[in-house]
Every structure is written in structure tokens, then in C-alpha cells.
XYZ file of C-alpha atoms in Angstrom:
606
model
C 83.938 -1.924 21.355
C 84.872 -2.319 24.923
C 86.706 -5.041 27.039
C 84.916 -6.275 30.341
C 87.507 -8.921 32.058
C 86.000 -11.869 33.208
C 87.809 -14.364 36.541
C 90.363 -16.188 33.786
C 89.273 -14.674 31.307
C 87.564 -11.366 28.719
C 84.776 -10.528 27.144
C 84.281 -7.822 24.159
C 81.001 -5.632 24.198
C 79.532 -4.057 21.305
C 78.118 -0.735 20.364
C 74.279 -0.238 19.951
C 74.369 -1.283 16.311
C 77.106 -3.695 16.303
C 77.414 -7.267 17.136
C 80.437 -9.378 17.355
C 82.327 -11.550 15.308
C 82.344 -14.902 15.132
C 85.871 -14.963 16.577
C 84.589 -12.346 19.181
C 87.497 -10.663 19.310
C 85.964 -7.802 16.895
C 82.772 -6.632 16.340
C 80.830 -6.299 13.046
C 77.481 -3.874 11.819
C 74.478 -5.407 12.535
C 71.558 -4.913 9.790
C 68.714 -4.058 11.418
C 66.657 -3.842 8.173
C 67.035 -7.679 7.808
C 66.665 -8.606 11.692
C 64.003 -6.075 13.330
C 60.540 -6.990 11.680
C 57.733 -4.477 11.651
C 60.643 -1.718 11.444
C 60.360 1.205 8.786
C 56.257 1.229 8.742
C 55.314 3.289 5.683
C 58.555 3.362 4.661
C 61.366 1.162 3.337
C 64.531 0.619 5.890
C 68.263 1.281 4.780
C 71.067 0.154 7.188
C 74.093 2.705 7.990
C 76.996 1.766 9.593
C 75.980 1.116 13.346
C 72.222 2.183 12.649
C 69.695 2.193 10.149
C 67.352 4.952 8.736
C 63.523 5.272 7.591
C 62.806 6.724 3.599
C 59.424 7.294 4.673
C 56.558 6.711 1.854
C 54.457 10.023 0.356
C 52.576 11.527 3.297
C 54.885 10.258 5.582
C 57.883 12.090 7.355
C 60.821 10.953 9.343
C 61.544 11.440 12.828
C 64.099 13.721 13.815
C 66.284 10.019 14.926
C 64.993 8.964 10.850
C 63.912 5.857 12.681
C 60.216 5.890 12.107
C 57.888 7.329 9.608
C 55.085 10.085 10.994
C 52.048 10.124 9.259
C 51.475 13.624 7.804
C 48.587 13.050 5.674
C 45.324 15.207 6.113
C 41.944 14.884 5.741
C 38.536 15.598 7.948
C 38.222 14.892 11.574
C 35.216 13.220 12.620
C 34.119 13.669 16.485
C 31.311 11.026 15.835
C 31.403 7.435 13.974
C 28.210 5.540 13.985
C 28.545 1.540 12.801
C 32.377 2.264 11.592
C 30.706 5.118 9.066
C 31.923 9.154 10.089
C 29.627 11.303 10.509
C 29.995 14.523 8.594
C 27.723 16.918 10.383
C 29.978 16.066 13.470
C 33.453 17.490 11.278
C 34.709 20.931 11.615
C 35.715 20.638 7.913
C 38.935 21.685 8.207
C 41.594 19.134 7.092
C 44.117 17.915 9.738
C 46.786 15.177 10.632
C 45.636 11.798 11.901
C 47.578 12.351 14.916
C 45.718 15.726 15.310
C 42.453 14.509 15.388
C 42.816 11.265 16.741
C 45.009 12.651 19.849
C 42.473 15.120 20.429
C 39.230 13.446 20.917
C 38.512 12.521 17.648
C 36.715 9.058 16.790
C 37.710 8.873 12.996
C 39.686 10.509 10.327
C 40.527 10.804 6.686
C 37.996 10.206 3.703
C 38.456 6.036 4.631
C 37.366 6.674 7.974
C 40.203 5.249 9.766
C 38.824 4.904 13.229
C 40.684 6.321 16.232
C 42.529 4.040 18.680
C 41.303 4.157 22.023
C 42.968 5.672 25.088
C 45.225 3.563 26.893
C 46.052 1.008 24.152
C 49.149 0.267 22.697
C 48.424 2.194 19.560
C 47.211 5.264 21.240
C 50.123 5.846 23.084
C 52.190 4.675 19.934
C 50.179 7.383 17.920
C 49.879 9.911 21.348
C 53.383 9.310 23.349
C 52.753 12.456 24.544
C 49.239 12.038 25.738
C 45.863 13.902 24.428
C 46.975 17.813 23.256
C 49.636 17.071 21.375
C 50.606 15.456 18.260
C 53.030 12.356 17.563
C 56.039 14.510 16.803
C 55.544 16.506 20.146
C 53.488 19.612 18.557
C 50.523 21.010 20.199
C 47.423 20.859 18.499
C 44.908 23.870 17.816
C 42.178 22.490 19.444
C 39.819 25.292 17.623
C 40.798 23.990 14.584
C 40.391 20.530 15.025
C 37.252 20.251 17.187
C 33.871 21.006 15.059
C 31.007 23.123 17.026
C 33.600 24.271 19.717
C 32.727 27.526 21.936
C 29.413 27.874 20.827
C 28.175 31.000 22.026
C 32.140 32.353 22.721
C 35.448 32.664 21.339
C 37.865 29.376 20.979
C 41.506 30.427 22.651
C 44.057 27.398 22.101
C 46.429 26.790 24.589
C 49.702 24.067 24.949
C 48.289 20.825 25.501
C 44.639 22.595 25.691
C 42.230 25.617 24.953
C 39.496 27.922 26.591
C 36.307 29.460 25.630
C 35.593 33.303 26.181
C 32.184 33.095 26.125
C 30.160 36.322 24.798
C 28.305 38.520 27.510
C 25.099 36.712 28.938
C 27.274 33.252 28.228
C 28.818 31.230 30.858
C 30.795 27.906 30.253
C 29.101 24.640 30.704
C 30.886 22.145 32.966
C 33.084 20.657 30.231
C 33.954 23.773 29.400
C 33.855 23.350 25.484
C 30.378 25.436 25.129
C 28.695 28.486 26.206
C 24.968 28.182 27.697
C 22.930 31.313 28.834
C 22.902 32.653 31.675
C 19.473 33.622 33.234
C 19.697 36.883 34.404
C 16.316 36.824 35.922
C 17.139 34.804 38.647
C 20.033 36.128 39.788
C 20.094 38.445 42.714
C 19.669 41.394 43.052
C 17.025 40.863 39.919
C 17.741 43.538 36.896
C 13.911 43.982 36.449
C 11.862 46.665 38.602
C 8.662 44.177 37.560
C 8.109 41.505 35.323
C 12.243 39.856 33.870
C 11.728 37.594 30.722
C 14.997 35.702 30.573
C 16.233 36.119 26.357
C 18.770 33.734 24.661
C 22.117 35.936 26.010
C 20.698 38.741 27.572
C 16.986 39.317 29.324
C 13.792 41.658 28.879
C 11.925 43.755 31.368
C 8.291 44.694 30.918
C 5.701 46.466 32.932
C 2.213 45.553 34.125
C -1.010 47.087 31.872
C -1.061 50.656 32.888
C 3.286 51.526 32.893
C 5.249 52.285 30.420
C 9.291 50.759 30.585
C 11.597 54.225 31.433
C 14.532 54.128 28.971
C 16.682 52.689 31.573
C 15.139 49.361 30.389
C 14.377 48.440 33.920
C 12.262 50.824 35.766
C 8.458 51.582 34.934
C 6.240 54.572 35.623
C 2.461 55.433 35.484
C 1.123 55.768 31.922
C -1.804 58.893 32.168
C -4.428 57.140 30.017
C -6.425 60.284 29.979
C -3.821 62.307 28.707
C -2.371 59.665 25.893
C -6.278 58.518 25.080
C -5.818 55.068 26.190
C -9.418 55.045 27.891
C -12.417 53.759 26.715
C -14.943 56.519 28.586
C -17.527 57.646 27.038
C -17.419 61.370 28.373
C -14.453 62.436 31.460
C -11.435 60.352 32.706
C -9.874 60.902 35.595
C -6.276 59.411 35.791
C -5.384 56.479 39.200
C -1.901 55.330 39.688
C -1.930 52.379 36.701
C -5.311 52.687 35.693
C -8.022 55.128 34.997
C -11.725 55.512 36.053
C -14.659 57.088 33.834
C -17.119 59.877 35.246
C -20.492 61.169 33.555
C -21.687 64.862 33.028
C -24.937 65.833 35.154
C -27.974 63.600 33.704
C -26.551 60.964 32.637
C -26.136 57.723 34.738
C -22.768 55.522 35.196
C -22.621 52.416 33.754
C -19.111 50.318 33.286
C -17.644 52.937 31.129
C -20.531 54.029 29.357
C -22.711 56.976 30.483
C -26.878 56.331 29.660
C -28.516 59.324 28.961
C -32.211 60.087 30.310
C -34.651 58.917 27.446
C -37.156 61.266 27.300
C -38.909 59.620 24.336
C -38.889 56.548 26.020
C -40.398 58.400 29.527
C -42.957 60.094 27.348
C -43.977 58.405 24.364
C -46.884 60.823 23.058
C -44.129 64.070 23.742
C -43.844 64.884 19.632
C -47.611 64.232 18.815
C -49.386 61.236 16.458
C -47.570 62.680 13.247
C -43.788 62.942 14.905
C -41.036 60.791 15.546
C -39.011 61.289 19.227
C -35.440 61.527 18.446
C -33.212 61.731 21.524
C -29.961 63.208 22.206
C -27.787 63.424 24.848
C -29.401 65.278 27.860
C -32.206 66.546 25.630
C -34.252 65.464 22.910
C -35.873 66.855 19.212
C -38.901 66.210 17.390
C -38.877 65.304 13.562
C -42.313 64.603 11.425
C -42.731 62.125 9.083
C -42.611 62.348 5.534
C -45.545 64.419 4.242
C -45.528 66.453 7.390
C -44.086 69.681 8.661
C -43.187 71.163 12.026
C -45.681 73.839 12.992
C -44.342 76.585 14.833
C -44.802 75.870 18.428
C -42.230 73.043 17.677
C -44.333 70.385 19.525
C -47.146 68.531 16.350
C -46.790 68.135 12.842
C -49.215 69.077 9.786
C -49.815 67.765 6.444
C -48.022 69.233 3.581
C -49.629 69.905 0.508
C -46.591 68.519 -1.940
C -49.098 69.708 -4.741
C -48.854 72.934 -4.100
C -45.590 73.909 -5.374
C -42.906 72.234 -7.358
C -44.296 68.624 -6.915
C -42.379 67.475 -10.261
C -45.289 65.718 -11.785
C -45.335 65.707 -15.504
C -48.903 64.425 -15.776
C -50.826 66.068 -12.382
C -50.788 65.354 -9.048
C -53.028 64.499 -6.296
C -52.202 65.291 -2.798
C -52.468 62.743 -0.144
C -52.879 63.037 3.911
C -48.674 62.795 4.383
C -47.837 62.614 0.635
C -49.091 62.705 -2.732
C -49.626 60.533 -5.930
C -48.961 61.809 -9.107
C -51.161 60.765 -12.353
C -49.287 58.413 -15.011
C -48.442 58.741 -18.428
C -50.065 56.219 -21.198
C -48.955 52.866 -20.921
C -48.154 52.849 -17.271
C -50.839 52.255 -14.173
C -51.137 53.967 -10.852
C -49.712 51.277 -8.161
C -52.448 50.588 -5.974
C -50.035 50.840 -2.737
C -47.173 52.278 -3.872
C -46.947 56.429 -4.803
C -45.086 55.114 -8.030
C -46.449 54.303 -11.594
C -45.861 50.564 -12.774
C -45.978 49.795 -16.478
C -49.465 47.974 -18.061
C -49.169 44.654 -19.408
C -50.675 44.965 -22.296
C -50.419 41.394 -23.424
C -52.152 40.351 -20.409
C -56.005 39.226 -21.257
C -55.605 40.909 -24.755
C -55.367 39.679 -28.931
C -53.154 42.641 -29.945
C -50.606 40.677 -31.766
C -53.457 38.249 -33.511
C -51.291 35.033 -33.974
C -48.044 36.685 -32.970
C -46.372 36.712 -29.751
C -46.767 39.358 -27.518
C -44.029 40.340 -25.675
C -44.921 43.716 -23.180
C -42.199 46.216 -22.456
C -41.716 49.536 -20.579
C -44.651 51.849 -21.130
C -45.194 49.535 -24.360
C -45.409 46.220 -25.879
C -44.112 44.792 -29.086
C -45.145 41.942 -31.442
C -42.458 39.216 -32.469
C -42.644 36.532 -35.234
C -40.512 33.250 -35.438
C -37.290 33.175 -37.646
C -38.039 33.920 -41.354
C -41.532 35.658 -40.791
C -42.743 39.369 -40.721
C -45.327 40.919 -38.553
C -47.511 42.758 -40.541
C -49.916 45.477 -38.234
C -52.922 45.726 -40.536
C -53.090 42.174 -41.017
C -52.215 41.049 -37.304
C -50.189 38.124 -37.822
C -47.150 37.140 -39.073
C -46.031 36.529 -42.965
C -43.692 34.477 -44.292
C -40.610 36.051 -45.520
C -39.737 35.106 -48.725
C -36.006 35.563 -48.985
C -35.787 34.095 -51.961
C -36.919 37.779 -53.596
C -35.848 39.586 -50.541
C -31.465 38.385 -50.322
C -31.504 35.978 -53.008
C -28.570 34.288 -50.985
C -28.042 30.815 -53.368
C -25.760 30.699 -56.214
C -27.821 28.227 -58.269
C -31.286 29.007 -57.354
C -33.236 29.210 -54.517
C -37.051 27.381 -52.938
C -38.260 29.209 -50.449
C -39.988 27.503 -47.308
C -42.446 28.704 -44.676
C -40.173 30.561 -42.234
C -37.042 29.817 -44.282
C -35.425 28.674 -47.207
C -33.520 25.923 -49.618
C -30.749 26.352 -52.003
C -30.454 24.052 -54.821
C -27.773 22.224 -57.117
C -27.118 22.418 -60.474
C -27.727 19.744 -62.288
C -25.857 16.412 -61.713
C -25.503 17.533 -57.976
C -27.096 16.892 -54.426
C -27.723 19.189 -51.698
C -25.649 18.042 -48.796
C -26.421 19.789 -45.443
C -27.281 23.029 -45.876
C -25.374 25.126 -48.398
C -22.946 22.433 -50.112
C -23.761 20.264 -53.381
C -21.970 17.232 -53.962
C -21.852 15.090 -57.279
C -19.174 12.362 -58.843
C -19.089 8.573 -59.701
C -21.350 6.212 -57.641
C -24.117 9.194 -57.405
C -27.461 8.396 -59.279
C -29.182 11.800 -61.135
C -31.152 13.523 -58.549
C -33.892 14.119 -60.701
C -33.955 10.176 -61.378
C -34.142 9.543 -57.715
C -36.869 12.052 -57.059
C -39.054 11.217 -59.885
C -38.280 13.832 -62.439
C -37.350 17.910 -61.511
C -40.274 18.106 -59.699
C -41.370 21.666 -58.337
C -38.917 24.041 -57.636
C -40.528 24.863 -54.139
C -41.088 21.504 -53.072
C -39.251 20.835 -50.033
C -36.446 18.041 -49.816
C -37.499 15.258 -47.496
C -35.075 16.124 -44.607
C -36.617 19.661 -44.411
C -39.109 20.709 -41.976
C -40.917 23.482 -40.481
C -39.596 23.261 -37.386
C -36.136 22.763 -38.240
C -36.601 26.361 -40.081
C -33.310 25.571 -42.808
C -31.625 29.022 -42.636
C -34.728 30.367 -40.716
C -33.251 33.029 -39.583
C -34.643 36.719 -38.614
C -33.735 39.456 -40.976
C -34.189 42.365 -39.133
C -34.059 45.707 -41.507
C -32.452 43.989 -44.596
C -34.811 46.030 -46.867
C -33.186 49.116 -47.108
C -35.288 52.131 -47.624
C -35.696 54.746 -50.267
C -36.293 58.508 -50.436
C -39.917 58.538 -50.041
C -40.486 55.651 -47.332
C -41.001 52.583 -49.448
C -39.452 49.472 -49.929
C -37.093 48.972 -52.575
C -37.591 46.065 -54.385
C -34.294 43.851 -53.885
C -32.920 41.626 -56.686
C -35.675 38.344 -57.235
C -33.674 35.375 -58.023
C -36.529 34.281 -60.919
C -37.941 30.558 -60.818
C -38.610 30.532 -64.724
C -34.914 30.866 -65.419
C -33.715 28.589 -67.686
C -31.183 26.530 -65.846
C -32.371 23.851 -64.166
C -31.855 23.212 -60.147
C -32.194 20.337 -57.876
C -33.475 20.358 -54.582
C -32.860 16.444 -54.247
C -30.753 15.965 -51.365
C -28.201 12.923 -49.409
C -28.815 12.298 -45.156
C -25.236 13.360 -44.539
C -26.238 12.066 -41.109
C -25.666 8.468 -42.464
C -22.568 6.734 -43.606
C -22.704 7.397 -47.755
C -21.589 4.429 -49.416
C -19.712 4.306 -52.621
C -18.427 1.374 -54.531
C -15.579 1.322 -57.430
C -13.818 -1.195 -59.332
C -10.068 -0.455 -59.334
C -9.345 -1.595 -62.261
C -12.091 1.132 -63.663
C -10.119 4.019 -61.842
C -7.201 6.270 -62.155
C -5.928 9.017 -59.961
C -7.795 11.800 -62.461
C -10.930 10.502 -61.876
C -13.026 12.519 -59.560
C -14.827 10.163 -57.244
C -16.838 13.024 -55.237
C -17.605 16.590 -56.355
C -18.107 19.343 -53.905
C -19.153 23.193 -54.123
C -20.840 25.705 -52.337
C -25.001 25.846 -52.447
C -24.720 29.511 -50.600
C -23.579 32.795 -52.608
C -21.518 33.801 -49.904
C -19.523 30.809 -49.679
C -18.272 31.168 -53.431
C -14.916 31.398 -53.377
C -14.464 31.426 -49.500
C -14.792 27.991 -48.293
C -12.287 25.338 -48.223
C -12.941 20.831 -48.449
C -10.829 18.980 -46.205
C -10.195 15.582 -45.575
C -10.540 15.409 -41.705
C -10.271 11.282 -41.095
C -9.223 8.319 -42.366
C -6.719 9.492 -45.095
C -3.769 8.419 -42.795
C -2.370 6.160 -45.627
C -2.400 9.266 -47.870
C -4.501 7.402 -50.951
C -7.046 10.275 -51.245
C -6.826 14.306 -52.043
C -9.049 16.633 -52.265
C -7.642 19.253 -55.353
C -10.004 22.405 -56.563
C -9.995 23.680 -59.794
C -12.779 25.941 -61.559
C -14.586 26.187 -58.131
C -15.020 22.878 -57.908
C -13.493 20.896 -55.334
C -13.099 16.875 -55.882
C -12.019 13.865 -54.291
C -10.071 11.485 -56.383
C -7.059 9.096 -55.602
C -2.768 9.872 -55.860
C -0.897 7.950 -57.086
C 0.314 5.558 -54.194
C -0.831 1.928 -54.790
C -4.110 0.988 -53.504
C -5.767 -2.383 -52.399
C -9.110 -4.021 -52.287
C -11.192 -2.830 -49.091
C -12.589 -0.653 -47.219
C -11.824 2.891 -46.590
C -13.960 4.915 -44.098
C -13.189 8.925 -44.626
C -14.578 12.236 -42.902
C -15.159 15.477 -45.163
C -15.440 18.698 -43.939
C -15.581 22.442 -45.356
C -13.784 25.490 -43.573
C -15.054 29.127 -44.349
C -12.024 31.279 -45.324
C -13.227 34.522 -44.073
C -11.053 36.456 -42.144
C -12.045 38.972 -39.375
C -11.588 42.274 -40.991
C -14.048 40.342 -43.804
C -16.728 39.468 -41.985
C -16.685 42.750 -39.837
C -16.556 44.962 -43.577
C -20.125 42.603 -44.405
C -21.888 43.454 -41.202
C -21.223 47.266 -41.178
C -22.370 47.107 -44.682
C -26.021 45.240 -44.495
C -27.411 44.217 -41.157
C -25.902 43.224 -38.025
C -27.519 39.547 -38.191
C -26.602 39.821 -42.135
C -24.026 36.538 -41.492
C -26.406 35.018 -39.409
C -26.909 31.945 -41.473
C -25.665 32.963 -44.616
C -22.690 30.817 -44.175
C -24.668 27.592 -43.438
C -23.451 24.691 -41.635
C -19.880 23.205 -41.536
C -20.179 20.048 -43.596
C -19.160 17.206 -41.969
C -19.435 14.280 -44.378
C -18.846 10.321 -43.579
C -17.432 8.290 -46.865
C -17.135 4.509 -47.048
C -15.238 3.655 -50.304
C -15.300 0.205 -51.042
C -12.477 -0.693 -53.970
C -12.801 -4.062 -55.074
């Protein structure tokens, strides 16, 4: 406290810090917490005696006077803010201060996007007393830290307050000085390039015109001798020029472009190698060649038939010499073409009965006579039989009809024939013998046979096998006078079959369908599925004995309607079927497994 005298009178001065007492003879602290407002910012204000200090928050620091708080935190500088959001590609990613970025060009900072105050306001110069280049506390910044996409092109050197960019060789700065552009060489004089200069990002090219070759100073070019490296196009001598070249021609031949034309003597003088010879030039000169069938004679200039007959002609059955060639005489079954030196087979079929009532089909040298499936041509009788393969393969397993070019298998008794080579029987099936009037004949056919359909019509090439002496062995004849009964009464499993139960009348034993295989080689290698309309799961199909049948489980069923697919799967497996082939026939199989079954059931249970 000082004294300051006053005319009559004193007056006591405080300290900064103090203020005086109400007597005013002393003087007393002043709190400066509780009288300064907007003092302490991110931090909380204690008085002292005389002063106060700053406990600055997290992220915050003190001044070295601990009267304000200096914001420390660090996050991403942003040279670029577009409608108040920062724009990351414009961030150098590296995290800084906010007086860092913001007094150093930035625009935002920190992961809220603070935005920058602008130079020359209040807060900028609050945040920047010292002006751009240096922080709040009076530290320079690094520029080439801060900055994103500085010295592109160059090296970032940070100076106080500032920085520079060393830019790399063919670089110059641009007039900001914060990037490197190139600098085109090509212009500048004197010019680096002998010839043509192609400017290059950071450095340039030189090239030479068609006909130099760049020296391996990069910049000079010299003559290239086309002649010597075979860069020409000539057709015959090259003489070198000074970046080019120029083609010459031998005596007798005439200069064109680069391409020397000979003298055409076969073209000057067509008759020059006679009615029999062909004029073949060459270059400066020309030879004579005869046609086929003719030979040079010796004064080099005509040419005379050859006799191709006299000699190795390579005819098996004669030969005939021609003027200029020869025909040679063909074998039986073949023609002389009546143009061409070359024999071309006969059609024998053509305008001819040699197959009778068989189909001729001609071949090489030959012809052959072919039957439809399930018949045999027979040679003395020219036409075709009927194969009965009933005696021949005997392929049922409870008898067999044949047909005219095929055959039937039937059912045992109680059973229909369903498709070809599956019998089916249970509860809601009439006797087939009822329905067709009695057994009937044995080779009757079933209505839904037909010739054309030829059931298991099938050709049986070679199934006889032969004995010692030539013949025919007789293969196993299934007999017709055997005393089981078979039925040849069939269902249209091409319609819907319909079958009606009382439930009351049924239990899960009962077997509603009956299925087994018609064909021998199905026994014991085919398989009944149910394919549709068992989703509920109130049918199965069980075998036992070889039989397979349909009946109900034991789920609870209702009155209705129940619509269901059957179908068979052979259970041969490839090694199987392979082992029958190599055994009998190739085309053995070939309809000895029948057709799939595929079976629609409507069960009505009422």
C-alpha cells in the first residue's frame, strides 16, 4: 500500500490484488474468483493472497502466470469443413492441439468438429496472441505435421513461425509455395532434346524421327542402317540414305515401290511348254511341268502320255490306261464312277426285292437285310419271322404269351398285369379271369397291347448261343401246358385306379394293394415306393415273401380322399448290370427290366 497526498488531505493506493478498507486507511485481498466473471475457463478459480490461480480441468493446462487454462487436448485437424461437417480426406491424420491446427490454417478440429475462429476476431487472437505459426502458449507449430497433402512432390522443412518445401528434381514450388508442380523441361532454353522433347511428370523424354535411333546420351540421335539391321521391306538389294533406305532390283526385273516384277515369260508366251504342260515361272527364268498322266520328254520342251499300266499301277483287279491317266477295274459290289478314276459302291437295294418284305439297308461293297424289334430275317425264306422269345429267353417269372414282334408276361392268379413287368392284386380288385370272361387263351393279347407298341419288342441280336457243330441250341421253353395258371388280364395304369374301403372293415395288417415283379430279372431286384401323397404318413409299403403291399400304420385315419403315386426302383448296381452284359449279349438288358411303374391310387375311406 502506498500514500499519495492530496491539497488538505491523503489518499492510500492498493496493490494489484488488493482493495481498501472500508476505513481506507488499510487495504484488504480482493477475491477475484467471486468478482471477475468468465475467469478460470475450463477450470475452477482459487483466490491467493493478492491474486488468484486457475486448477485447470483434464486436457487443460495452466499458464505459466496459472491465470488461464490452455487447451491441450488433441484430435484431427481438418483443412476443409463443408456445412459445419470436417472433411476427412482433407486431415493429415495426425492428432494435434486445437491451437495447432486452428492457428495454422486449419478450419476445424477434434472428433466434434469444433470450427476454427476466423482471423482477426476476438477469439482468434485470444486462441493466436501470437499470430498464425505459433501456438497459444508461444510454441511454434510443425507445420508438416499439422497441414495434410503438404509438399507434394518435395520434402516439408518446418521453420519458426513457418516451413519450406524442397521440392524433388524436375519440381519447382507453386506460388503459395506449399506444393511442388513440374517443371517442363521441354520448353526451357537451351532445349535438352536434339529432336523431338516429350515433357514426363518430373523429368522429360527425347525421341528420334523414323529412321534414328536415341545415342545413350538420351538426347542425341544418329542414322539407323536399315540394310544392315533388316529394317527394309525390299524385295532383293537395299542401299542405305541418311534416315531412310531405298530398294534396287537385279538385271530383269523391273522396279516397282519396293517390290521387283520379274519378266513373265509364260505370260509373254503362252504355248512355250506345249498343249500337255503347265508354264511355271521363276524369277528371271522359267520351267515347264506336265500334267498328271504326262512326262517330260527329253528335249525338255512337250509332254507324253504315261502308260501308269505298265508298271506298278497298284490295281488289285486290272487296269486300263487312259490318255493322261488310267482307271482301274473294281472289285464285286462296287461300280466304275463314270467321271471319276475311283470305284463307288453299288446300291444294291436300289430297283431290287433282295430282302423280300425286309428292309434293305445297302452298305460298303454290300448290303444287309434288317427286321423290326422282335423278328428274324430268315435268307431262304426272304422275310422276316417272328421271334418267339417266349422259347428263345423265357424272361417272365410266371409265364409268358408271346406277341408278333414281342412279348407279354403274365400274373399268377389273383393278380393284374400293370405296365409292363409288374402284377398287382389286394382288396377292391375283382378276379382277372372274372373280368375277362374266364382264363381265356394264354396268347391272347391284353387289350392295351398292340403291334405297334411292340411290348418288350426288342432286337435280340446273337442271344442263341452256338454249339460245336454250328447249330442252334435249343434254349429253355417256358411250356404253356404247365399246370399253374397265368393271367394276362391287365389295369390302364394310365388312369387314376380307384379303390374304395370301409374303415371300420380295415386294420393296419390288411394289405390294400399287392405288388411283384412280372419280369424274371426283376425278382428280387426291384424296390415299391410311395412317391406322392403319403405326406400325412397313413400308408407303407412293407415286403415280405417277395411280395410287396400297401396297407395302413397305425396313425388315425379319417373319412376321404387320399390321392397316392406308386413307383418301383430297380436295385441293380453297376458292377451288376455290367457282369449280365459281358455274360449274354450286349442288348441282353435292353428291355428285360421293363418300365418304371408309375402308379396313380385314389383311396376313398368312408
Amino acid at each position: 500500500m502506498t500514500c499519495k497526498n492530496l491539497i488538505g488531505t491523503y489518499m492510500c493506493i492498493c496493490s494489484p490484488g488488493y482493495i481498501p478498507q472500508p476505513s481506507r486507511e488499510r487495504c484488504m485481498d480482493l477475491n477475484e474468483c467471486a468478482v471477475k466473471p468468465g475467469i478460470c475457463v475450463n477450470g475452477r478459480c482459487e483466490n491467493t493472497v493478492g491474486s488468484y490461480r486457475c486448477k485447470c480441468n483434464d486436457g487443460f493446462s495452466a499458464n505459466p502466470t496459472q491465470t488461464e487454462c490452455i487447451d491441450n487436448r488433441e484430435g484431427f485437424c481438418f483443412m476443409e469443413v463443408l456445412q459445419t461437417l470436417c472433411q476427412m480426406s482433407f486431415s493429415s491424420r495426425n492428432s494435434v492441439t486445437k491451437s495447432e491446427c486452428c492457428c495454422d490454417g486449419g478450419r476445424g478440429w477434434g472428433p466434434s468438429c469444433e470450427l476454427c475462429p476466423l482471423r482477426g476476431t476476438t477469439a482468434y487472437k485470444k486462441l493466436c496472441p501470437l499470430g498464425p505459426g505459433y501456438t497459444t502458449d508461444g510454441k511454434d507449430i510443425n507445420e508438416c505435421r499439422v497441414i495434410a497433402n503438404l509438399c507434394r512432390n518435395g520434402q516439408c522443412v518446418n521453420s519458426l513461425g513457418s516451413y519450406n518445401c524442397i521440392c524433388k528434381p524436375g519440381y519447382t514450388t507453386d506460388i503459395t509455395g506449399s506444393t511442388c508442380v513440374d517443371v517442363d523441361e521441354c520448353i526451357q532454353a537451351p532445349k535438352p532434346c536434339n529432336f523431338i522433347c516429350k515433357n514426363t511428370d518430373g523429368g522429360y523424354q527425347c525421341s528420334c524421327p523414323r529412321g534414328y535411333l536415341l545415342q545413350e546420351d538420351g538426347k542425341s540421335c544418329k542414322d539407323v542402317d536399315e540394310c544392315a539391321t533388316k529394317q527394309h521391306n525390299c524385295q532383293f538389294l537395299c542401299v542405305n540414305t541418311i534416315g531412310s533406305f531405298t530398294c534396287k532390283c537385279p538385271p530383269g526385273f523391273t522396279q516397282h515401290h519396293t517390290t521387283c516384277i520379274d519378266n513373265n515369260e509364260c505370260t509373254s508366251d503362252p504355248g512355250i511348254c506345249g498343249s500337255n504342260g503347265v508354264c511355271q515361272n521363276s524369277p528371271g527364268s522359267f520351267s515347264c511341268e506336265c500334267q498328271r498322266g504326262f512326262s517330260m520328254d527329253p528335249s525338255r520342251h512337250s509332254c507324253t502320255d504315261t502308260d501308269e499300266c505298265d508298271g506298278n499301277h497298284q490295281c488289285q483287279h486290272g487296269c486300263q490306261n487312259m490318255i493322261g491317266g488310267y482307271r482301274c477295274n473294281c472289285p464285286q459290289g462296287y461300280l466304275q464312277h463314270y467321271q471319276w478314276n475311283q470305284c463307288v459302291d453299288e446300291n444294291e437295294c436300289q430297283g431290287s426285292q433282295v430282302c423280300g418284305d425286309a428292309a434293305c439297308h445297302n452298305t460298303l461293297g454290300s448290303f444287309r437285310c434288317v427286321c423290326p424289334a422282335g423278328f428274324n430275317f430268315q435268307q431262304h425264306g426272304v422275310g422276316c419271322q417272328d421271334v418267339n422269345e417266349c422259347s428263345s429267353q423265357n424272361p417272365c417269372s410266371h409265364g409268358c404269351s408271346n406277341t408278333n414282334g414281342g412279348y407279354l408276361c403274365g400274373c399268377p392268379p389273383g393278380f393284374y398285369r400293370a405296365g409292363h413287368g409288374h402284377c398287382v392284386s389286394g382288396l377292391g380288385l375283382g378276379s382277372p379271369e372274372a373280368e375277362q370272361g374266364g382264363a381265356g387263351d394264354d396268347n391272347a393279347l391284353s387289350p392295351e397291347a398292340c403291334y405297334e407298341c411292340k411290348i418288350n419288342g426288342y432286337p435280340k441280336k446273337g442271344r442263341n448261343r452256338r454249339s460245336t457243330n454250328g447249330t442252334d441250341e435249343e434254349p429253355h421253353v417256358h411250356s404253356q401246358n404247365e399246370p399253374e395258371t397265368i393271367s394276362l388280364a391287365s389295369v390302364d395304369i394310365d388312369d387314376t385306379l380307384l379303390l374304395s374301403f370301409n374303415i371300420s372293415d380295415l386294420n393296419h395288417k390288411q394289405h390294400l394293394l399287392e405288388f411283384i415283379p412280372a419280369l424274371s430279372a426283376l425278382t428280387d431286384h426291384v424296390l415299391y415306393v410311395l412317391e406322392h401323397g403319403n405326406d400325412e404318413g397313413l400308408f407303407k409299403i412293407n415286403q415280405r415273401d417277395g411280395i410287396s403291399y400297401l396297407h395302413l400304420t397305425k396313425k388315425k385315419v379319417r373319412p376321404g380322399a387320399y390321392y397316392l403315386q406308386i413307383g418301383s426302383v430297380p436295385l441293380y448296381r453297376k458292377e451288376e448290370l455290367a457282369r449280365l452284359e459281358e455274360e449274354n449279349t450286349k442288348d441282353y438288358l435292353t428291355g428285360q427290366l421293363g418300365d418304371a411303374l408309375k402308379m396313380k391310387v385314389q383311396i376313398v375311406l368312408h
